[in-house]
Coordinates of C-alpha atoms in Angstrom, one line a residue:
X24 CA 51.5 14.3 -58.2
X25 CA 54.5 16.5 -57.2
X26 CA 57.1 13.9 -55.7
X27 CA 55.6 10.8 -56.0
X28 CA 58.1 8.1 -57.2
X29 CA 57.0 5.8 -59.2
X30 CA 59.1 2.1 -61.0
X31 CA 59.0 2.2 -65.0
X32 CA 59.4 -0.7 -66.5
X33 CA 63.2 -1.5 -66.0
X34 CA 62.3 -1.3 -62.8
X35 CA 64.3 2.2 -62.7
X36 CA 63.1 4.5 -59.9
X37 CA 62.0 8.0 -61.6
X38 CA 59.9 11.0 -59.9
X39 CA 57.4 12.4 -61.5
X40 CA 56.6 16.0 -61.0
X41 CA 54.0 18.1 -62.4
X42 CA 51.5 15.7 -64.0
X43 CA 49.3 15.7 -62.1
X44 CA 46.0 16.2 -64.0
X45 CA 44.8 18.1 -61.7
X46 CA 48.0 20.2 -61.2
X47 CA 47.2 24.0 -61.6
X48 CA 47.7 26.0 -65.2
X49 CA 51.6 26.7 -65.1
X50 CA 52.4 24.1 -62.9
X51 CA 56.0 22.9 -63.1
X52 CA 57.1 20.1 -66.0
X53 CA 58.2 17.4 -66.1
X54 CA 61.6 15.7 -65.7
X55 CA 64.4 16.9 -63.4
X56 CA 64.9 20.7 -64.9
X57 CA 61.9 21.4 -66.4
X58 CA 59.4 24.4 -66.2
X59 CA 55.9 25.4 -66.8
X60 CA 57.2 26.8 -70.3
X61 CA 60.0 26.1 -72.6
X62 CA 60.0 30.1 -72.8
X63 CA 60.8 30.3 -68.7
X64 CA 63.0 26.9 -69.4
X65 CA 65.7 29.1 -71.7
X66 CA 65.4 32.4 -69.5
X67 CA 66.0 30.9 -66.2
X68 CA 69.2 28.9 -68.8
X69 CA 71.1 31.8 -69.7
X70 CA 70.6 33.5 -66.3
X71 CA 72.4 30.7 -65.2
X72 CA 74.9 30.1 -67.1
X73 CA 75.6 33.5 -67.5
X74 CA 76.2 34.3 -63.6
X75 CA 78.6 30.8 -63.6
X76 CA 80.7 32.0 -66.2
X77 CA 81.6 35.4 -64.9
X78 CA 82.7 33.5 -61.6
X79 CA 84.4 31.2 -62.6
X80 CA 85.9 32.7 -65.8
X81 CA 89.8 32.6 -64.2
X82 CA 89.9 28.7 -63.9
X83 CA 89.0 28.7 -67.5
X84 CA 91.8 31.1 -68.6
X85 CA 94.7 29.7 -66.4
X86 CA 93.3 25.9 -67.7
X87 CA 93.6 27.8 -71.5
X88 CA 96.7 29.0 -70.5
X89 CA 97.9 25.0 -69.6
X90 CA 96.9 23.8 -72.2
X91 CA 98.4 25.2 -74.7
X92 CA 101.5 25.4 -73.3
X93 CA 104.6 23.1 -74.9
X94 CA 102.7 22.8 -77.7
X95 CA 105.1 21.0 -80.2
X96 CA 107.9 20.9 -77.6
X97 CA 107.9 24.8 -76.6
X98 CA 108.7 25.9 -73.7
X99 CA 106.6 25.4 -70.9
X100 CA 106.1 28.7 -69.2
X101 CA 104.1 27.6 -65.6
X102 CA 104.5 24.8 -63.4
X103 CA 100.9 24.3 -62.2
X104 CA 97.7 26.3 -61.8
X105 CA 98.8 28.2 -58.8
X106 CA 101.6 29.2 -60.5
X107 CA 99.7 30.2 -63.7
X108 CA 97.3 31.9 -61.9
X109 CA 100.0 34.0 -59.8
X110 CA 102.3 34.6 -62.6
X111 CA 99.4 36.0 -64.5
X112 CA 98.3 38.4 -61.9
X113 CA 101.6 39.3 -61.1
X114 CA 102.8 39.9 -64.9
X115 CA 99.5 41.2 -66.7
X116 CA 97.2 42.2 -63.9
X117 CA 94.1 40.4 -62.1
X118 CA 91.7 41.5 -64.6
X119 CA 93.4 39.7 -67.4
X120 CA 92.5 36.4 -65.5
X121 CA 89.2 38.1 -67.1
X122 CA 90.5 38.4 -70.3
X123 CA 87.5 36.6 -72.5
X124 CA 85.1 37.5 -70.5
X125 CA 82.6 39.2 -73.7
X126 CA 83.1 36.8 -76.1
X127 CA 82.6 34.0 -73.2
X128 CA 79.2 35.9 -72.1
X129 CA 78.0 35.9 -75.7
X130 CA 79.2 32.7 -76.1
X131 CA 77.1 31.3 -73.1
X132 CA 74.4 33.7 -74.4
X133 CA 74.0 31.3 -77.4
X134 CA 75.5 27.8 -76.4
X135 CA 74.5 27.7 -72.9
X136 CA 71.1 28.7 -72.9
X137 CA 70.4 26.3 -75.9
X138 CA 72.4 23.5 -74.1
X139 CA 70.6 23.7 -70.7
X140 CA 66.7 25.4 -72.3
X141 CA 66.6 22.6 -74.7
X142 CA 67.3 19.8 -73.0
X143 CA 63.9 19.0 -70.9
X144 CA 62.5 20.0 -74.9
X145 CA 64.3 17.9 -76.1
X146 CA 63.9 15.1 -73.8
X147 CA 60.4 14.9 -74.3
X148 CA 60.9 15.4 -78.1
X149 CA 63.1 12.0 -77.5
X150 CA 59.4 10.7 -75.7
X151 CA 61.4 10.0 -71.7
X152 CA 58.7 9.5 -69.8
X153 CA 58.5 7.7 -66.3
X154 CA 57.4 4.8 -68.5
X155 CA 59.6 4.2 -71.1
X156 CA 61.8 1.8 -71.6
X157 CA 66.0 3.2 -72.1
X158 CA 65.1 6.9 -70.8
X159 CA 68.4 7.0 -69.8
X160 CA 69.7 6.4 -73.3
X161 CA 67.6 9.0 -74.7
X162 CA 68.3 11.4 -71.5
X163 CA 72.0 11.3 -73.2
X164 CA 70.6 12.0 -77.1
X165 CA 68.3 14.3 -76.2
X166 CA 71.5 16.0 -74.4
X167 CA 74.0 15.6 -76.7
X168 CA 71.8 16.6 -79.4
X169 CA 71.3 19.9 -77.3
X170 CA 74.5 20.5 -76.8
X171 CA 75.9 19.9 -80.4
X172 CA 73.6 22.2 -81.7
X173 CA 74.5 25.7 -78.9
X174 CA 78.2 24.4 -79.5
X175 CA 77.5 24.7 -83.4
X176 CA 76.6 27.4 -83.6
X177 CA 79.0 29.5 -80.9
X178 CA 81.6 28.2 -82.3
X179 CA 82.6 32.3 -83.3
X180 CA 82.3 33.4 -79.8
X181 CA 84.3 30.5 -78.6
X182 CA 87.4 30.9 -81.1
X183 CA 87.7 34.8 -79.6
X184 CA 87.6 33.4 -76.7
X185 CA 90.4 31.3 -76.7
X186 CA 92.5 33.8 -78.8
X187 CA 92.1 36.6 -76.4
X188 CA 92.8 34.3 -73.2
X189 CA 95.8 33.1 -74.6
X190 CA 97.2 36.5 -75.9
X191 CA 99.8 37.4 -73.1
X192 CA 101.1 40.8 -74.7
X193 CA 97.4 41.9 -74.6
X194 CA 98.5 43.8 -78.5
X195 CA 96.6 40.6 -80.2
X196 CA 93.3 42.6 -80.9
X197 CA 91.8 46.0 -79.1
X198 CA 88.8 44.7 -78.0
X199 CA 86.3 41.6 -78.4
X200 CA 83.8 43.1 -81.3
X201 CA 87.3 43.9 -83.4
X202 CA 88.4 40.8 -82.4
X203 CA 85.5 39.0 -84.6
X204 CA 86.2 41.9 -87.4
X205 CA 90.1 40.6 -87.5
X206 CA 89.1 37.6 -87.7
X207 CA 86.6 37.3 -90.8
X208 CA 88.9 39.8 -92.8
X209 CA 92.1 38.0 -92.3
X210 CA 90.3 34.1 -92.2
X211 CA 87.4 34.8 -93.8
X212 CA 83.6 33.2 -92.7
X213 CA 85.4 29.5 -92.7
X214 CA 88.1 30.6 -90.5
X215 CA 85.4 31.5 -87.6
X216 CA 84.4 28.2 -87.4
X217 CA 88.1 27.0 -87.1
X218 CA 88.0 23.9 -85.0
X219 CA 84.1 23.1 -85.0
X220 CA 85.4 19.8 -84.5
X221 CA 87.0 19.4 -81.6
X222 CA 84.6 22.3 -79.9
X223 CA 81.3 20.5 -81.0
X224 CA 82.5 17.1 -80.2
X225 CA 83.5 18.7 -76.6
X226 CA 79.9 20.0 -76.0
X227 CA 78.6 17.2 -77.1
X228 CA 80.6 15.0 -74.9
X229 CA 80.0 17.6 -72.2
X230 CA 76.6 17.5 -72.5
X231 CA 75.3 14.3 -72.9
X232 CA 77.7 13.1 -69.3
X233 CA 77.0 16.4 -67.3
X234 CA 72.9 16.8 -68.2
X235 CA 71.8 13.2 -68.0
X236 CA 74.4 12.4 -64.7
X237 CA 72.5 15.5 -62.6
X238 CA 69.2 13.7 -63.9
X239 CA 69.2 10.7 -63.3
X240 CA 71.5 11.4 -60.2
X241 CA 69.3 13.7 -58.7
X242 CA 66.2 11.7 -59.4
X243 CA 67.1 8.4 -57.9
X244 CA 68.6 10.2 -54.8
X245 CA 64.8 11.5 -54.8
X246 CA 63.2 8.5 -54.9
X247 CA 64.9 6.8 -52.4
X248 CA 64.0 9.4 -50.0
X249 CA 68.0 10.2 -49.4
X250 CA 67.7 13.7 -50.0
X251 CA 64.9 16.7 -49.5
X252 CA 64.1 18.6 -52.7
X253 CA 66.7 21.5 -52.0
X254 CA 70.0 22.2 -51.4
X255 CA 72.0 19.4 -50.7
X256 CA 70.4 17.4 -53.2
X257 CA 71.3 20.0 -56.6
X258 CA 75.1 20.2 -55.1
X259 CA 75.9 16.6 -54.6
X260 CA 73.8 15.6 -58.3
X261 CA 76.2 18.1 -59.8
X262 CA 79.4 18.3 -58.6
X263 CA 79.0 14.4 -59.9
X264 CA 78.2 15.4 -62.6
X265 CA 80.7 18.0 -63.2
X266 CA 83.4 15.6 -62.2
X267 CA 81.9 13.2 -65.0
X268 CA 81.9 15.4 -67.3
X269 CA 85.4 16.8 -66.6
X270 CA 87.3 13.7 -67.4
X271 CA 85.3 13.2 -70.4
X272 CA 85.6 16.8 -72.2
X273 CA 89.7 17.5 -71.0
X274 CA 91.0 15.4 -74.2
X275 CA 88.4 17.7 -76.6
X276 CA 88.8 20.2 -74.9
X277 CA 93.0 20.1 -75.4
X278 CA 92.6 20.0 -78.7
X279 CA 89.9 22.7 -78.8
X280 CA 92.5 25.1 -77.3
X281 CA 95.5 24.2 -79.5
X282 CA 93.1 24.2 -82.7
X283 CA 91.7 28.0 -81.8
X284 CA 94.8 29.3 -80.7
X285 CA 96.8 28.4 -83.8
X286 CA 97.2 31.8 -86.2
X287 CA 98.7 31.7 -89.2
X288 CA 102.7 31.4 -89.2
X289 CA 101.8 29.2 -85.9
X290 CA 101.9 25.1 -84.9
X291 CA 99.2 23.8 -87.3
X292 CA 97.0 21.2 -86.9
X293 CA 95.0 19.5 -89.8
X294 CA 92.0 18.7 -87.4
X295 CA 91.0 17.1 -84.4
X296 CA 92.5 14.2 -84.8
X297 CA 95.7 15.7 -86.3
X298 CA 95.9 17.9 -82.8
X299 CA 95.3 14.9 -80.9
X300 CA 98.0 12.8 -82.3
X301 CA 100.7 15.5 -82.4
X302 CA 99.3 15.9 -78.7
X303 CA 100.0 12.7 -77.6
X304 CA 103.5 11.8 -79.6
X305 CA 105.2 14.7 -78.6
X306 CA 103.8 14.9 -74.9
X307 CA 102.4 11.7 -73.6
X308 CA 99.1 10.2 -73.7
X309 CA 98.5 12.2 -70.4
X310 CA 98.7 15.1 -71.9
X311 CA 95.0 14.7 -73.3
X312 CA 94.0 15.4 -69.4
X313 CA 96.2 18.5 -68.9
X314 CA 94.9 21.5 -67.1
X315 CA 92.3 18.8 -65.7
X316 CA 92.5 20.3 -62.2
X317 CA 92.1 24.4 -63.1
X318 CA 89.4 22.3 -65.9
X319 CA 87.6 20.5 -62.5
X320 CA 87.6 24.0 -60.7
X321 CA 86.4 26.0 -62.8
X322 CA 83.8 22.9 -64.1
X323 CA 82.5 22.1 -60.3
X324 CA 81.7 25.2 -59.5
X325 CA 80.0 26.4 -63.0
X326 CA 78.3 23.2 -63.1
X327 CA 77.3 23.7 -59.1
X328 CA 76.1 27.5 -59.8
X329 CA 74.1 26.6 -63.2
X330 CA 71.6 24.3 -61.3
X331 CA 71.2 26.2 -58.0
X332 CA 70.5 29.1 -59.6
X333 CA 68.7 27.1 -62.0
X334 CA 66.6 25.5 -59.4
X335 CA 66.2 28.4 -57.0
X336 CA 64.5 30.3 -60.5
X337 CA 62.6 27.0 -60.9
X338 CA 61.6 27.3 -57.0
X339 CA 60.6 30.8 -57.4
X340 CA 59.4 32.0 -60.6
X341 CA 57.9 29.1 -62.1

C-alpha cells in the first residue's frame, strides 16, 4: 500500500510506495525518486537537470572563475562572489554569465540524466529493500556508481564547459563544437579526458552525498508523519542534500576547475593529488573551499529545482 511506513530489521523507518501486489500495472515504483519504468526515470531526469542547469549556470560561472583565480601566486581579480558576478557582467556582458551553456547542457544530458535516472535501478540491483540491512550503505554505493559512470562519459563536455567559462577574452574558441574540435586536434583523444580523476572523484562524492541524503531525509520525514509528500518535504530534503553535497565536493571541484583550465604553456598539475597539494601549499587549506558560497548558491537551488521538477513529473506523468 503506497505511503505505508514500515520498520526495517535494524529499526529504521521506511516508506513503501508502489509495492502493493494489488496496485494497477504501471504504478509508481518503490523508492524516493522511482518511476514505473526506467525509461521514464531517465526522461524525467533529463528534463529536470537541463532546466536546473540553465537557471543556475551564472552561479557556476562565478564559482569557476573564483576557483581558478590566484593559481600559484597569480593576481586575484575578484574580491568575492558578488564582485565577480558584477565584474563579469560589466566587462564581458550579461550573456557571459551563461558562457559554456552549450557544453553544460550536453554534459547534463549525459551525466545528469544517468546520475539521477540510474540511481533507483542500480539501488534495486544492490539489494535495497524496506527490510534489508545496511540500506544506507547500499544507497551510497548505488549513488557513487551512478555518478562515477555518468561523469566518466561526460568528461569532455565538462572540459569544454570549464575552458569556455574561464575565457575572459572570449577568443579562445568560436563556439561549443569548435572547442571540441580544437581540443581534439591539439591534444588528441587523451586530452579530451584531461581532469578525469578530479572530475569523477567530485561526481562520486557529490552523488553519494546528495542522492542518499535526499532519499533518507525524505523517507524518514515522510515515515514520521512530519510532512506530506509534497513541495515542502521535497524542498527541505533537497536543500539539506545540496548543503552536504557542496561541502563534500568543493575540494574536488577546485581541483577539477584548475586541472581542466590549464592549457599548454600554462600552470601544470600532474594530477588531482598534485593540484590539491600545490593549492594547499601556496594558498592554505581553506583554499580547497574557494567558491563555496557561489557553489552552494548554485547547488542548493539546482538540487531543489531538480528534485521538485522530478517529483512533479513523477506525480503528473507516472
